[in-house]
Coordinates of C-alpha atoms in Angstrom, one line a residue:
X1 CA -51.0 63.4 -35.8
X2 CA -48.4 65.5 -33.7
X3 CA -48.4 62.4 -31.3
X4 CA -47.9 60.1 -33.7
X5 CA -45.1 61.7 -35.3
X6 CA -43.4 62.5 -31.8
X7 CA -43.9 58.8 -30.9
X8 CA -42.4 58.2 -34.2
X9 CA -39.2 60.1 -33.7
X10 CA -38.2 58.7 -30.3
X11 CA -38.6 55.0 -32.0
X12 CA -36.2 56.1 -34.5
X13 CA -33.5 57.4 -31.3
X14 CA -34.6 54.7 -29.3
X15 CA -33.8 52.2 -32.5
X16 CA -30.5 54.2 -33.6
X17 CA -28.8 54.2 -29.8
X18 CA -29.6 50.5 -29.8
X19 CA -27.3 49.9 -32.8
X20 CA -24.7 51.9 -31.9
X21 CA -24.3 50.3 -28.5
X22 CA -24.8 46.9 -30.1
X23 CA -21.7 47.6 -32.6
X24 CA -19.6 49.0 -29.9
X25 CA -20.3 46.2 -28.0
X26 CA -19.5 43.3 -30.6
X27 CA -15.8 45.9 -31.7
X28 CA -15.2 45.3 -27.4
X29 CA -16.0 42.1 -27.3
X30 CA -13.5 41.4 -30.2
X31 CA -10.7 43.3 -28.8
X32 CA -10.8 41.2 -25.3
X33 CA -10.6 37.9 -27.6
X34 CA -7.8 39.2 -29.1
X35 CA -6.4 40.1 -24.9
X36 CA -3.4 37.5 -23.7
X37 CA -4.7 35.6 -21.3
X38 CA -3.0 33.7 -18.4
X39 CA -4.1 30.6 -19.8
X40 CA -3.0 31.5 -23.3
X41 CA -1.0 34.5 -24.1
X42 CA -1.9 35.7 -27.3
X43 CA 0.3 34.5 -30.3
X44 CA 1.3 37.5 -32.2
X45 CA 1.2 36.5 -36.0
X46 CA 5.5 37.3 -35.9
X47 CA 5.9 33.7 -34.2
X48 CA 7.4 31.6 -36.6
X49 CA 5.4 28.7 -37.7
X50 CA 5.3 25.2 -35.5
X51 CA 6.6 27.5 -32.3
X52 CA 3.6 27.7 -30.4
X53 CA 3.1 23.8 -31.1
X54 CA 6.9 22.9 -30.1
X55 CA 6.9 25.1 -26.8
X56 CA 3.8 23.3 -25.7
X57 CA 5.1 20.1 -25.4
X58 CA 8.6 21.7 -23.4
X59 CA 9.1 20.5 -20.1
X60 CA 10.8 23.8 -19.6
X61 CA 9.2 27.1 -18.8
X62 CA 9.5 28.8 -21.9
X63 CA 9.2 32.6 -22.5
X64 CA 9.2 34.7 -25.8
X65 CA 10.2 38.4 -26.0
X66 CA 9.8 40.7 -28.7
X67 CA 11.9 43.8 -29.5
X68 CA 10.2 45.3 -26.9
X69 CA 10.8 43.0 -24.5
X70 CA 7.2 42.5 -24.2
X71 CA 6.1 39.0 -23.9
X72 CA 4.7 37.4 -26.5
X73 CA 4.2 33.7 -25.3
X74 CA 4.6 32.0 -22.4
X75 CA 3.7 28.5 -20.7
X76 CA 2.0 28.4 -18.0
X77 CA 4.8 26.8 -16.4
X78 CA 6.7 30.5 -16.6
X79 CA 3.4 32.0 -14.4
X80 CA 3.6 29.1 -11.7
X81 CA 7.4 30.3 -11.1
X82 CA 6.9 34.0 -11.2
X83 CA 9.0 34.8 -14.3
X84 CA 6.2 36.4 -16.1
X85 CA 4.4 39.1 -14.5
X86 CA 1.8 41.9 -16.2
X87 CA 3.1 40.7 -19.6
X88 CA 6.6 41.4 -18.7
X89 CA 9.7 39.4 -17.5
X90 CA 9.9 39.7 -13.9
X91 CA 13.6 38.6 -13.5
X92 CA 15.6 41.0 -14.3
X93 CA 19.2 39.0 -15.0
X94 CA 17.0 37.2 -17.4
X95 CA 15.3 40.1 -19.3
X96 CA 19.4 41.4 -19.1
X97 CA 20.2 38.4 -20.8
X98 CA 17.5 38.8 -23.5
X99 CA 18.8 42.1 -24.8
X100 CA 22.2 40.7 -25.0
X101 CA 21.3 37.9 -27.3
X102 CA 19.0 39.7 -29.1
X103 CA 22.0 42.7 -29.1
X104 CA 24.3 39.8 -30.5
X105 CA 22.9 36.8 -31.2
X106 CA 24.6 34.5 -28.8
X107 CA 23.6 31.6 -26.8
X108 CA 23.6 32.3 -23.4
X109 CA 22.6 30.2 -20.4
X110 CA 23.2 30.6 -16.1
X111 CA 21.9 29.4 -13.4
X112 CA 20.1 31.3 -10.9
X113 CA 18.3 31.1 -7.5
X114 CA 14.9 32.5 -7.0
X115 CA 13.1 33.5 -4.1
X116 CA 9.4 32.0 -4.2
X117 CA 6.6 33.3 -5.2
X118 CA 4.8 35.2 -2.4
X119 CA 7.7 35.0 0.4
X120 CA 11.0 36.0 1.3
X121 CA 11.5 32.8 3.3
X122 CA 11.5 29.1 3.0
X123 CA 14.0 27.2 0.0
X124 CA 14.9 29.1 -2.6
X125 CA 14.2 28.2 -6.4
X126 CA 17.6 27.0 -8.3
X127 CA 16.5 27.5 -12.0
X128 CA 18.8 27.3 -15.2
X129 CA 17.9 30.0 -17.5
X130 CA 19.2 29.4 -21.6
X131 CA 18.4 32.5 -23.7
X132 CA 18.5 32.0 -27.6
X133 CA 17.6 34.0 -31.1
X134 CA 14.3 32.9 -32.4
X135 CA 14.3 34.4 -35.8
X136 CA 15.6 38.2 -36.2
X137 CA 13.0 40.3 -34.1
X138 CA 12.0 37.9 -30.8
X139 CA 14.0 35.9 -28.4
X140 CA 13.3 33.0 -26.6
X141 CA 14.1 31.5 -23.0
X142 CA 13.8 28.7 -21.4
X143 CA 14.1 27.5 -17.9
X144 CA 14.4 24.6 -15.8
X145 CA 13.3 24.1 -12.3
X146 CA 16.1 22.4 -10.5
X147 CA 15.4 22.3 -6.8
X148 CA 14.7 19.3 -6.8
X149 CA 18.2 17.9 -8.4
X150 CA 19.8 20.1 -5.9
X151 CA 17.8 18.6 -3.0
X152 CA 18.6 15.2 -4.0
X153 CA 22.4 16.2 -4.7
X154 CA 22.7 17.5 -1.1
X155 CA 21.7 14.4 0.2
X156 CA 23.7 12.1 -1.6
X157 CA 26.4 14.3 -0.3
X158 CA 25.3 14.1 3.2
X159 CA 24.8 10.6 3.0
X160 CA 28.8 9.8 1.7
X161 CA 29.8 12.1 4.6
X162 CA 27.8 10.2 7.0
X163 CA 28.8 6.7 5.5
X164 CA 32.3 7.9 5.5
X165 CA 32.2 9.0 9.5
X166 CA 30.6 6.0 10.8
X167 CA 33.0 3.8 8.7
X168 CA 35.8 5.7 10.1
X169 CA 34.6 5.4 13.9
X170 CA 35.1 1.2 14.0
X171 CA 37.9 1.5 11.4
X172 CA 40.2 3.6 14.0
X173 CA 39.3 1.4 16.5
X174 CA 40.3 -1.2 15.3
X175 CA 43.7 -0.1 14.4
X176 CA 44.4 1.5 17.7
X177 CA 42.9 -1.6 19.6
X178 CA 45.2 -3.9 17.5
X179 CA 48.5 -1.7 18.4
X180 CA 47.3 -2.0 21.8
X181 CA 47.0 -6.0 21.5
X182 CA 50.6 -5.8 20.5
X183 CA 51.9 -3.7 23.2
X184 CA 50.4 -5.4 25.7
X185 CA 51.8 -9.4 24.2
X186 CA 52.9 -10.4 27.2
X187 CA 49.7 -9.3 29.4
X188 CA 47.1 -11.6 28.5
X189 CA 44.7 -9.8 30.8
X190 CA 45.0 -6.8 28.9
X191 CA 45.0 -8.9 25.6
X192 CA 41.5 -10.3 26.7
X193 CA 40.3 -7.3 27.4
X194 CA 41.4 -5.5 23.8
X195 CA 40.4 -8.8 22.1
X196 CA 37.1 -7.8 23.4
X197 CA 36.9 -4.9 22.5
X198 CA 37.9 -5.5 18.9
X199 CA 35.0 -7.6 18.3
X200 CA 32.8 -5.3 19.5
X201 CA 34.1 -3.0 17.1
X202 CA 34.2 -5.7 14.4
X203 CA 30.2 -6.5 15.5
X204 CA 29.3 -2.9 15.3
X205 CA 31.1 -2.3 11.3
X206 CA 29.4 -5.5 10.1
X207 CA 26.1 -4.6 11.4
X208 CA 26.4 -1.2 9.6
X209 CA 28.1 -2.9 6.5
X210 CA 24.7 -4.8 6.0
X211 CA 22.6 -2.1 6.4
X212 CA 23.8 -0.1 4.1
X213 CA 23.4 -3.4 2.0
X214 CA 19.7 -3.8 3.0
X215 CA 19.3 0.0 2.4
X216 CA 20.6 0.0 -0.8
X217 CA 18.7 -3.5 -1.9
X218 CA 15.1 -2.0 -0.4
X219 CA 16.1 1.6 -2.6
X220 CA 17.0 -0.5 -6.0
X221 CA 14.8 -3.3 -6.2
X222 CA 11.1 -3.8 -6.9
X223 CA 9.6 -5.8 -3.8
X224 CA 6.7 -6.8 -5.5
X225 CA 8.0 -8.6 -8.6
X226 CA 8.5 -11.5 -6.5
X227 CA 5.6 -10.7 -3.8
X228 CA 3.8 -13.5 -2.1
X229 CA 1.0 -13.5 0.8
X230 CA 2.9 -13.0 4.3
X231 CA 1.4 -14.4 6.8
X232 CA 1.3 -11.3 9.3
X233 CA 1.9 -13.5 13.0
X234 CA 4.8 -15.2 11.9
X235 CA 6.4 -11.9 11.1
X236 CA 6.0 -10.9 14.3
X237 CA 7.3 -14.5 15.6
X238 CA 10.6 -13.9 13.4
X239 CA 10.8 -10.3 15.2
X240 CA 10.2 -11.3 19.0
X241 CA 12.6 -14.1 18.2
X242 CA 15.6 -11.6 16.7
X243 CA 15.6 -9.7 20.0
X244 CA 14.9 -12.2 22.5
X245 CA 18.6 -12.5 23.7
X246 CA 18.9 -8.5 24.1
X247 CA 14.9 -8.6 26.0
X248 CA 16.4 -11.1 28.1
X249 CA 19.7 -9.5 29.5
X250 CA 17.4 -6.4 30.1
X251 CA 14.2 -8.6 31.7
X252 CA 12.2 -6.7 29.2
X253 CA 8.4 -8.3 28.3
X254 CA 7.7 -8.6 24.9
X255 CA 3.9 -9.1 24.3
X256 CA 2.2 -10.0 20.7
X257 CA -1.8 -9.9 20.2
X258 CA -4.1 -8.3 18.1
X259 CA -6.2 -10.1 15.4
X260 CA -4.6 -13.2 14.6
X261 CA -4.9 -14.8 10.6
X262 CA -3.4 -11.7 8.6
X263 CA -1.7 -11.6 5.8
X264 CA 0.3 -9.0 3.9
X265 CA 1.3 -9.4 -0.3
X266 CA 5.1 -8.0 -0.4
X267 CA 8.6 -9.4 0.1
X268 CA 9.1 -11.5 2.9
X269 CA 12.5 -10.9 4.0
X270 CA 12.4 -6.9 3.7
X271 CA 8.7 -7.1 5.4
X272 CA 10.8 -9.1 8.2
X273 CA 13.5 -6.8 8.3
X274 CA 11.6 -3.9 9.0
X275 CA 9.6 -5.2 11.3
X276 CA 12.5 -6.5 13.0
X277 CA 14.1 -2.9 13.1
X278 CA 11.2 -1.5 15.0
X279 CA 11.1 -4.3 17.7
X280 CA 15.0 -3.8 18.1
X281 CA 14.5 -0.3 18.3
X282 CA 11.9 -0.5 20.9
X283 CA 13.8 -3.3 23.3
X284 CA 17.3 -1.1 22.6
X285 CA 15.4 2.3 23.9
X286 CA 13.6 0.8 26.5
X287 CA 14.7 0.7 30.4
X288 CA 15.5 -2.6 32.3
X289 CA 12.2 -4.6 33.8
X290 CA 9.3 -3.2 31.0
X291 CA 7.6 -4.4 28.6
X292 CA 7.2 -3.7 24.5
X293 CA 4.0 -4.7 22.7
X294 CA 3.5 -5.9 19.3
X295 CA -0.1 -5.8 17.9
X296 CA -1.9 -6.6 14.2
X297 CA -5.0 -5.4 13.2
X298 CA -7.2 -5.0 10.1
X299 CA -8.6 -1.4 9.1
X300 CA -10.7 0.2 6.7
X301 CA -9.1 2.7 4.5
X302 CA -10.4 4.3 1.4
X303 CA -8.1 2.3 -1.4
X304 CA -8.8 -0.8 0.8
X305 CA -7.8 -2.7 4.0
X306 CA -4.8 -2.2 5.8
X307 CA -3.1 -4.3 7.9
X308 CA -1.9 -2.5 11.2
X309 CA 1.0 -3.3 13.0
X310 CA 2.0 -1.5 16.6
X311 CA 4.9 -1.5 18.0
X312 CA 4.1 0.0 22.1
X313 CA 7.5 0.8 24.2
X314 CA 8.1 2.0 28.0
X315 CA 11.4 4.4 26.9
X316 CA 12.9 7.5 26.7
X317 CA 10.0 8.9 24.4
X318 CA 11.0 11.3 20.9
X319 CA 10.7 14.8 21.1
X320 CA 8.7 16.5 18.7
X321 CA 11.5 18.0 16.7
X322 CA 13.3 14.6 16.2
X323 CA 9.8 13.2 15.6
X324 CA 10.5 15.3 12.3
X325 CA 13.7 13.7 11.5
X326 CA 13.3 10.1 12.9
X327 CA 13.3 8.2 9.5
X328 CA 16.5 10.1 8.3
X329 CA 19.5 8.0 7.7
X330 CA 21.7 8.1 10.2
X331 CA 19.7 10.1 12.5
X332 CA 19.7 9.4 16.5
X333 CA 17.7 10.3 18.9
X334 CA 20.4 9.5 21.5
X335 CA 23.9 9.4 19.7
X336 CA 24.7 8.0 23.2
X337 CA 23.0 5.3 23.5
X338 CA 23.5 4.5 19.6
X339 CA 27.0 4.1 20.2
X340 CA 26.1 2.0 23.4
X341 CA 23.8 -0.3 21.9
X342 CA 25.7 -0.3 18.4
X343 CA 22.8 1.5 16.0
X344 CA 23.5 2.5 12.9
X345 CA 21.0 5.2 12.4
X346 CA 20.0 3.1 9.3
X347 CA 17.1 0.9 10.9
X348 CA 14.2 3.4 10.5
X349 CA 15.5 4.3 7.1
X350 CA 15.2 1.0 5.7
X351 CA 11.6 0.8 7.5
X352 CA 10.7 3.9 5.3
X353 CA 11.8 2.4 2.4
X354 CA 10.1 -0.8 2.3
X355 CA 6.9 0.7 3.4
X356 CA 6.8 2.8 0.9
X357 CA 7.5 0.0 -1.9
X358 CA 4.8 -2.0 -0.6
X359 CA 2.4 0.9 -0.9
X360 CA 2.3 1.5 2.7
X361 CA 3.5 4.0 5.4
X362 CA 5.2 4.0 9.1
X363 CA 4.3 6.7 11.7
X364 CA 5.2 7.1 14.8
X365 CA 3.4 8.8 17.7
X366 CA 5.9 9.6 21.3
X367 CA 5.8 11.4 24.3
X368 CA 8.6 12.1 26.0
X369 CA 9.4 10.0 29.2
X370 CA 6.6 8.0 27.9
X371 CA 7.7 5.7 25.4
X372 CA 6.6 5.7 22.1
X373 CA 4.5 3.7 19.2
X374 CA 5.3 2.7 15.4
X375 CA 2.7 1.9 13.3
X376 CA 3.7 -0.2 10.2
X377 CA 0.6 -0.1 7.6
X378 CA 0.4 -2.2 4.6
X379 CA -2.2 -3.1 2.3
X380 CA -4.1 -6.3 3.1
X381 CA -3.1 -9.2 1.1
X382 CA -6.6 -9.8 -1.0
X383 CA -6.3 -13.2 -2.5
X384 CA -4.7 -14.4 0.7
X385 CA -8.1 -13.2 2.8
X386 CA -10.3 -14.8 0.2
X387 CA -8.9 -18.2 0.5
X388 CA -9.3 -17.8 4.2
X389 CA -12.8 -16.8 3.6
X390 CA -13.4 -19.6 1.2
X391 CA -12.4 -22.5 3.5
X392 CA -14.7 -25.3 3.1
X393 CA -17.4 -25.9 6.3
X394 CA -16.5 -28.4 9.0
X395 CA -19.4 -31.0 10.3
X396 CA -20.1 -31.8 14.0
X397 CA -20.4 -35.2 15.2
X398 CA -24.3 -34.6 15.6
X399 CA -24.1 -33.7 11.4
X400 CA -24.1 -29.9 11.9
X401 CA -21.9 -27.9 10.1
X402 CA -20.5 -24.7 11.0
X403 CA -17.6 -22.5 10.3
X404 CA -14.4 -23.2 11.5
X405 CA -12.5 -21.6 14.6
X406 CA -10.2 -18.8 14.0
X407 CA -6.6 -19.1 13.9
X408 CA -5.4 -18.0 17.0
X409 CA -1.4 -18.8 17.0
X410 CA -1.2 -15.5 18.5
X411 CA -2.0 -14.8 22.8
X412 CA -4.2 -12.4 23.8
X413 CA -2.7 -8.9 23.7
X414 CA -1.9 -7.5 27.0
X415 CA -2.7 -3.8 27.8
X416 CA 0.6 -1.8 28.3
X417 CA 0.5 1.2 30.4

């Protein structure tokens, strides 16, 4: 009986503890739903009505503080820019300009720049903070990331400065060569000489006059509202033939190959103008007596096939920190031989750029003192290989069919060293 009741009475603890752990652990497991979270920072029942919806749908990072400068909501756009941090504003010009407003009630807004999250170093963050009453206890703020703005600001700025220096270059040369035609009327030696000159100088501002043209047309306009299937070989016939004068004065080889029968869908004239960049490019950098290559080819890629198109030099090579800055208007490798060969610093820019309308990319690979390769990728033209594909069966006189030959307008591509 003893036993019993003994075995009794620790059922009756054991029963008892288990209760009181159970209702503990529902009161915790309430107070951690209640918890801000990253994700979603609690909404304290003060926020007015329809706020939590409206700052949803900001594009802003938007903050609210209470009295206590405690936050009470915040995007998640606010954590990804470090402004909130353990609940509480991080910045501290901002959380200065939160008790002002809520001191006084104005508007206030600046503009700020932010060192990123997790370094020191690297681009700063240029934000524009607006601070504003949200009802008589809580404050709310708002910022904008503009980095970006200011990144594309500095390079429109950059690029009027350049614009503006390489107008000025053939500009001044022209006026002083034409008070040197004057002053030298009665030496038509020396008027020979400065006419000359002059057109040079009148070549070299036309040439850049149309490539900021081109650049600007391959910027603005949609390539592929009037795209058609490019047949890939006589691209590179319209290329060879644009620099065959300059490969001749220099005795330079220019070699074509590589699977013949390609097509690309895009705009035929930019497709030729970039492609015609990078062969001028590669004859212009390219020592007397060698050879530049031009090959097509068809690869696999994940979102479909790609056409392939190399362009091989024997020049000076890039080095690895202009490889960075190549495709940057106005950027030389060799202001030098720029000026020499009258570049623009334009050509690889507008390669870029129509790429990258046709849903493609250019790359370049270079070694210095070895020459160097561009690689112009585009998507394949589909309907264009289908109705090679679907060419009808020829017969042979003995009643045979079989498929036709391949197109082979192209030679055989020779190796370069």
């Amino acid at each position: 009986m003893d036993v019993n009741a003994a075995v009794a009475a620790v059922a009756a603890i054991a029963g008892l503890l288990t209760g009181v752990i159970a209702v503990l652990a529902f009161r915790f497991s309430e107070r951690e739903q209640k918890r801000p979270t990253r994700s979603s920072l609690h909404t304290d029942p003060v926020l007015p009505p329809g706020v939590d919806t409206v700052l949803s749908v900001l594009r802003s990072s938007a903050v609210v503080l209470d009295e206590a400068d405690s936050v009470v909501k915040a995007s998640s756009a606010a954590y990804a820019l470090g402004l909130v941090r353990g609940g509480r504003l991080a910045v501290e010009p901002m959380l200065q300009m939160a008790r002002d407003t809520r001191r006084d009630g104005e508007i206030r807004q600046v503009e700020l720049d932010l060192p990123r999250r997790g370094t020191g170093r690297g681009e700063a963050l240029a934000v524009s903070a607006r601070v504003a009453p949200l009802g008589s206890r809580l404050v709310l703020l708002l910022v904008e990331d503009l980095t970006e703005a200011r990144r594309i600001e500095a390079v429109r700025r950059d690029f009027v400065a350049n614009v503006s220096h390489e107008l000025k270059t053939p500009v001044g040369a022209l006026s002083l060569l034409s008070e040197a035609v004057m002053d030298a009327s009665d030496d038509p030696e020396a008027v020979q000489r400065f006419a000359g000159r002059m057109q040079i100088e009148a070549t070299r501002l036309t040439n850049l006059v149309q490539e900021l043209i081109d650049l600007s047309r391959v910027q603005n306009d949609d390539p592929l509202e009037d795209a058609e299937p490019v047949r890939v070989d006589e691209l590179v016939a319209e290329a060879i033939d644009r620099c065959r004068h300059q490969a001749g004065t220099k005795q330079i080889t220019m070699a074509a190959g590589g699977t013949a029968d390609l097509h690309v869908w895009g705009d035929r004239g930019q497709l030729a103008a970039a492609l015609g960049n990078l062969v001028e490019n590669a004859v212009n950098y390219s020592p007397a007596r060698t050879r530049v290559g031009i090959a097509a080819r068809r690869v696999s890629a994940p979102g479909g096939e790609l056409i392939e198109v190399a362009v091989t030099d024997q020049g000076i090579g890039i080095s690895d920190k202009d490889k960075e800055r190549i495709f940057e208007r106005f950027y030389r490798v060799d202001p030098a031989r720029s000026r020499a060969t009258g570049g623009t610093g334009l050509g690889l820019a507008i390669v870029k750029h129509v790429a990258a309308s046709h849903g493609g990319e250019v790359t370049v690979w270079s070694s210095e003192g070895q020459g160097s390769t561009f690689t112009l990728r585009l998507p394949e033209a589909g309907a264009a290989r289908d109705r090679t594909q679907q060419q009808p069966r020829l017969d042979d006189e003995d009643g045979q069919s079989h498929e036709p030959s391949p197109y082979a307008s192209l030679p055989a591509p020779e190796v370069l060293p």
